Structure formats: C-alpha cells, structure tokens
C-alpha cells in the first residue's frame, strides 16, 4: 500500500479532562498517515486523483477548533472518521501529542482505522 504523510501539524485547542485544559488553549502536535493507492495520481499528475493535503489539514483544524473533547483518543477518532469519508482512502493513522502537559515527556495517542 502507498502512504501519504502529513507530519507535525501544530494546532491549539481546548481539550482535556481537567477544567484548566478546557479553558485555556494548549498545543497539539498531529501527524497523519493515509493509506491510498497513488498509482492513478502518479499517472495523471493531477490533484483530483490524489488526497489533497490541504483538505486533510483543514479537517484536522476543524476538529481541533471544534467540539471540546475530554480525551485525545476522541479527537483522533473524529479526525480519522472525517478523513475516511473519502472512499478512496483505505486506512488512516492519526497521532496526537500534547506537547506542553509535562516538563518531562510528551503524552499522546496513535490510532489506526482501516476499511
């Protein structure tokens, strides 16, 4: 399978279990890996035959700026579900890290969803 990567997107949002996390925006580092057959787009060399990076980035942005979630697992699921609305996509991996939570270490989650 071929993969399209969008790595290290930084977005701010109000998500978390603790009330202070939902009141003040915190930074999230997000990476996306999309399983997609790129052979048609490689032949045609046109955007319509591939997964548009900007559209994917816009999905991530709208989820992070949207409904407040307690868990980053829920955020990752929301992102994956919207990306998989494109029926050409066979799988998606979503990695979300909370970069400013601890002084030592970075908590995060990785989910993989396939058709």
Short mmCIF file of the C-alpha atoms (twelve columns), coordinates in Angstrom:
data_MODEL
# 
_entry.id   MODEL 
# 
loop_
_atom_site.group_PDB 
_atom_site.id 
_atom_site.type_symbol 
_atom_site.label_atom_id 
_atom_site.label_alt_id 
_atom_site.label_comp_id 
_atom_site.label_asym_id 
_atom_site.label_seq_id 
_atom_site.Cartn_x 
_atom_site.Cartn_y 
_atom_site.Cartn_z 
_atom_site.pdbx_PDB_model_num 
ATOM 1   C CA . UNK A 1   0.000   0.000  0.000   1 
ATOM 2   C CA . UNK A 2   1.082   3.565  -0.664  1 
ATOM 3   C CA . UNK A 3   1.008   6.207  2.043   1 
ATOM 4   C CA . UNK A 4   0.591   9.950  2.118   1 
ATOM 5   C CA . UNK A 5   2.110   11.650 5.166   1 
ATOM 6   C CA . UNK A 6   1.330   14.955 6.792   1 
ATOM 7   C CA . UNK A 7   3.643   15.289 9.761   1 
ATOM 8   C CA . UNK A 8   3.996   17.654 12.694  1 
ATOM 9   C CA . UNK A 9   0.960   19.880 12.328  1 
ATOM 10  C CA . UNK A 10  0.673   22.270 15.272  1 
ATOM 11  C CA . UNK A 11  -2.783  23.346 16.386  1 
ATOM 12  C CA . UNK A 12  -4.139  24.881 19.563  1 
ATOM 13  C CA . UNK A 13  -7.393  23.799 21.132  1 
ATOM 14  C CA . UNK A 14  -9.292  23.442 24.390  1 
ATOM 15  C CA . UNK A 15  -9.353  19.710 25.074  1 
ATOM 16  C CA . UNK A 16  -8.639  17.643 28.157  1 
ATOM 17  C CA . UNK A 17  -10.020 16.043 31.275  1 
ATOM 18  C CA . UNK A 18  -9.123  18.905 33.580  1 
ATOM 19  C CA . UNK A 19  -11.120 22.138 33.531  1 
ATOM 20  C CA . UNK A 20  -7.978  24.261 33.051  1 
ATOM 21  C CA . UNK A 21  -7.288  22.339 29.817  1 
ATOM 22  C CA . UNK A 22  -10.720 23.247 28.504  1 
ATOM 23  C CA . UNK A 23  -10.438 26.922 29.459  1 
ATOM 24  C CA . UNK A 24  -7.039  27.796 28.003  1 
ATOM 25  C CA . UNK A 25  -5.852  26.601 24.613  1 
ATOM 26  C CA . UNK A 26  -2.997  24.132 24.609  1 
ATOM 27  C CA . UNK A 27  -0.806  22.955 21.785  1 
ATOM 28  C CA . UNK A 28  -1.305  19.646 19.983  1 
ATOM 29  C CA . UNK A 29  1.189   18.067 17.592  1 
ATOM 30  C CA . UNK A 30  -0.604  15.943 14.990  1 
ATOM 31  C CA . UNK A 31  0.630   13.627 12.256  1 
ATOM 32  C CA . UNK A 32  -1.481  11.802 9.682   1 
ATOM 33  C CA . UNK A 33  -0.614  8.757  7.564   1 
ATOM 34  C CA . UNK A 34  -3.138  7.891  4.841   1 
ATOM 35  C CA . UNK A 35  -3.181  4.547  3.044   1 
ATOM 36  C CA . UNK A 36  -4.135  5.297  -0.538  1 
ATOM 37  C CA . UNK A 37  -3.338  3.830  -3.955  1 
ATOM 38  C CA . UNK A 38  -1.299  6.584  -5.593  1 
ATOM 39  C CA . UNK A 39  -0.927  4.883  -8.982  1 
ATOM 40  C CA . UNK A 40  -3.728  6.890  -10.672 1 
ATOM 41  C CA . UNK A 41  -2.379  10.205 -9.428  1 
ATOM 42  C CA . UNK A 42  1.177   9.223  -10.381 1 
ATOM 43  C CA . UNK A 43  -0.010  8.598  -13.955 1 
ATOM 44  C CA . UNK A 44  -2.305  11.610 -14.304 1 
ATOM 45  C CA . UNK A 45  -0.189  14.055 -12.277 1 
ATOM 46  C CA . UNK A 46  -3.381  15.843 -11.220 1 
ATOM 47  C CA . UNK A 47  -4.700  16.811 -7.809  1 
ATOM 48  C CA . UNK A 48  -8.150  15.339 -8.439  1 
ATOM 49  C CA . UNK A 49  -6.654  11.834 -8.461  1 
ATOM 50  C CA . UNK A 50  -4.994  12.052 -5.059  1 
ATOM 51  C CA . UNK A 51  -5.711  13.004 -1.475  1 
ATOM 52  C CA . UNK A 52  -5.482  16.774 -1.143  1 
ATOM 53  C CA . UNK A 53  -3.063  17.657 1.672   1 
ATOM 54  C CA . UNK A 54  -4.786  20.980 2.282   1 
ATOM 55  C CA . UNK A 55  -8.214  19.361 2.651   1 
ATOM 56  C CA . UNK A 56  -6.749  16.904 5.155   1 
ATOM 57  C CA . UNK A 57  -5.105  19.730 7.091   1 
ATOM 58  C CA . UNK A 58  -8.434  21.598 7.091   1 
ATOM 59  C CA . UNK A 59  -10.173 18.524 8.561   1 
ATOM 60  C CA . UNK A 60  -7.627  18.373 11.380  1 
ATOM 61  C CA . UNK A 61  -8.008  22.095 12.033  1 
ATOM 62  C CA . UNK A 62  -11.810 21.963 12.141  1 
ATOM 63  C CA . UNK A 63  -11.792 19.039 14.585  1 
ATOM 64  C CA . UNK A 64  -9.248  20.672 16.896  1 
ATOM 65  C CA . UNK A 65  -11.086 24.012 16.786  1 
ATOM 66  C CA . UNK A 66  -14.495 22.310 17.073  1 
ATOM 67  C CA . UNK A 67  -16.243 20.416 19.845  1 
ATOM 68  C CA . UNK A 68  -14.259 20.205 23.083  1 
ATOM 69  C CA . UNK A 69  -13.255 16.636 23.927  1 
ATOM 70  C CA . UNK A 70  -12.044 15.186 27.207  1 
ATOM 71  C CA . UNK A 71  -9.719  12.651 25.597  1 
ATOM 72  C CA . UNK A 72  -7.289  12.916 22.704  1 
ATOM 73  C CA . UNK A 73  -8.491  9.444  21.744  1 
ATOM 74  C CA . UNK A 74  -11.852 11.023 20.883  1 
ATOM 75  C CA . UNK A 75  -10.139 13.773 18.878  1 
ATOM 76  C CA . UNK A 76  -8.151  11.191 16.936  1 
ATOM 77  C CA . UNK A 77  -11.312 9.207  16.214  1 
ATOM 78  C CA . UNK A 78  -13.106 12.333 14.972  1 
ATOM 79  C CA . UNK A 79  -10.213 13.147 12.639  1 
ATOM 80  C CA . UNK A 80  -9.956  9.576  11.328  1 
ATOM 81  C CA . UNK A 81  -13.707 9.331  10.704  1 
ATOM 82  C CA . UNK A 82  -13.768 12.513 8.649   1 
ATOM 83  C CA . UNK A 83  -10.710 11.539 6.614   1 
ATOM 84  C CA . UNK A 84  -12.252 8.128  5.859   1 
ATOM 85  C CA . UNK A 85  -15.281 9.848  4.316   1 
ATOM 86  C CA . UNK A 86  -13.163 9.808  1.134   1 
ATOM 87  C CA . UNK A 87  -13.944 6.285  -0.090  1 
ATOM 88  C CA . UNK A 88  -10.639 6.037  -1.949  1 
ATOM 89  C CA . UNK A 89  -8.756  6.015  1.351   1 
ATOM 90  C CA . UNK A 90  -8.060  2.513  2.682   1 
ATOM 91  C CA . UNK A 91  -6.540  3.385  6.051   1 
ATOM 92  C CA . UNK A 92  -5.619  6.304  8.243   1 
ATOM 93  C CA . UNK A 93  -3.239  6.628  11.151  1 
ATOM 94  C CA . UNK A 94  -3.663  9.618  13.446  1 
ATOM 95  C CA . UNK A 95  -1.023  10.564 16.017  1 
ATOM 96  C CA . UNK A 96  -1.825  13.279 18.556  1 
ATOM 97  C CA . UNK A 97  0.637   14.515 21.164  1 
ATOM 98  C CA . UNK A 98  0.060   17.051 23.933  1 
ATOM 99  C CA . UNK A 99  3.359   18.892 23.822  1 
ATOM 100 C CA . UNK A 100 3.108   21.168 26.856  1 
ATOM 101 C CA . UNK A 101 1.473   18.984 29.507  1 
ATOM 102 C CA . UNK A 102 4.552   17.739 31.342  1 
ATOM 103 C CA . UNK A 103 8.054   19.055 31.946  1 
ATOM 104 C CA . UNK A 104 9.491   15.623 31.174  1 
ATOM 105 C CA . UNK A 105 7.845   13.551 28.447  1 
ATOM 106 C CA . UNK A 106 5.111   14.002 25.875  1 
ATOM 107 C CA . UNK A 107 1.852   12.055 26.237  1 
ATOM 108 C CA . UNK A 108 -0.005  11.054 23.117  1 
ATOM 109 C CA . UNK A 109 -2.112  8.534  21.279  1 
ATOM 110 C CA . UNK A 110 -1.896  6.735  17.944  1 
ATOM 111 C CA . UNK A 111 -4.955  5.197  16.310  1 
ATOM 112 C CA . UNK A 112 -5.221  3.265  13.057  1 
ATOM 113 C CA . UNK A 113 -8.513  2.799  11.234  1 
ATOM 114 C CA . UNK A 114 -8.972  0.693  8.107   1 
ATOM 115 C CA . UNK A 115 -11.798 -0.236 5.787   1 
# 
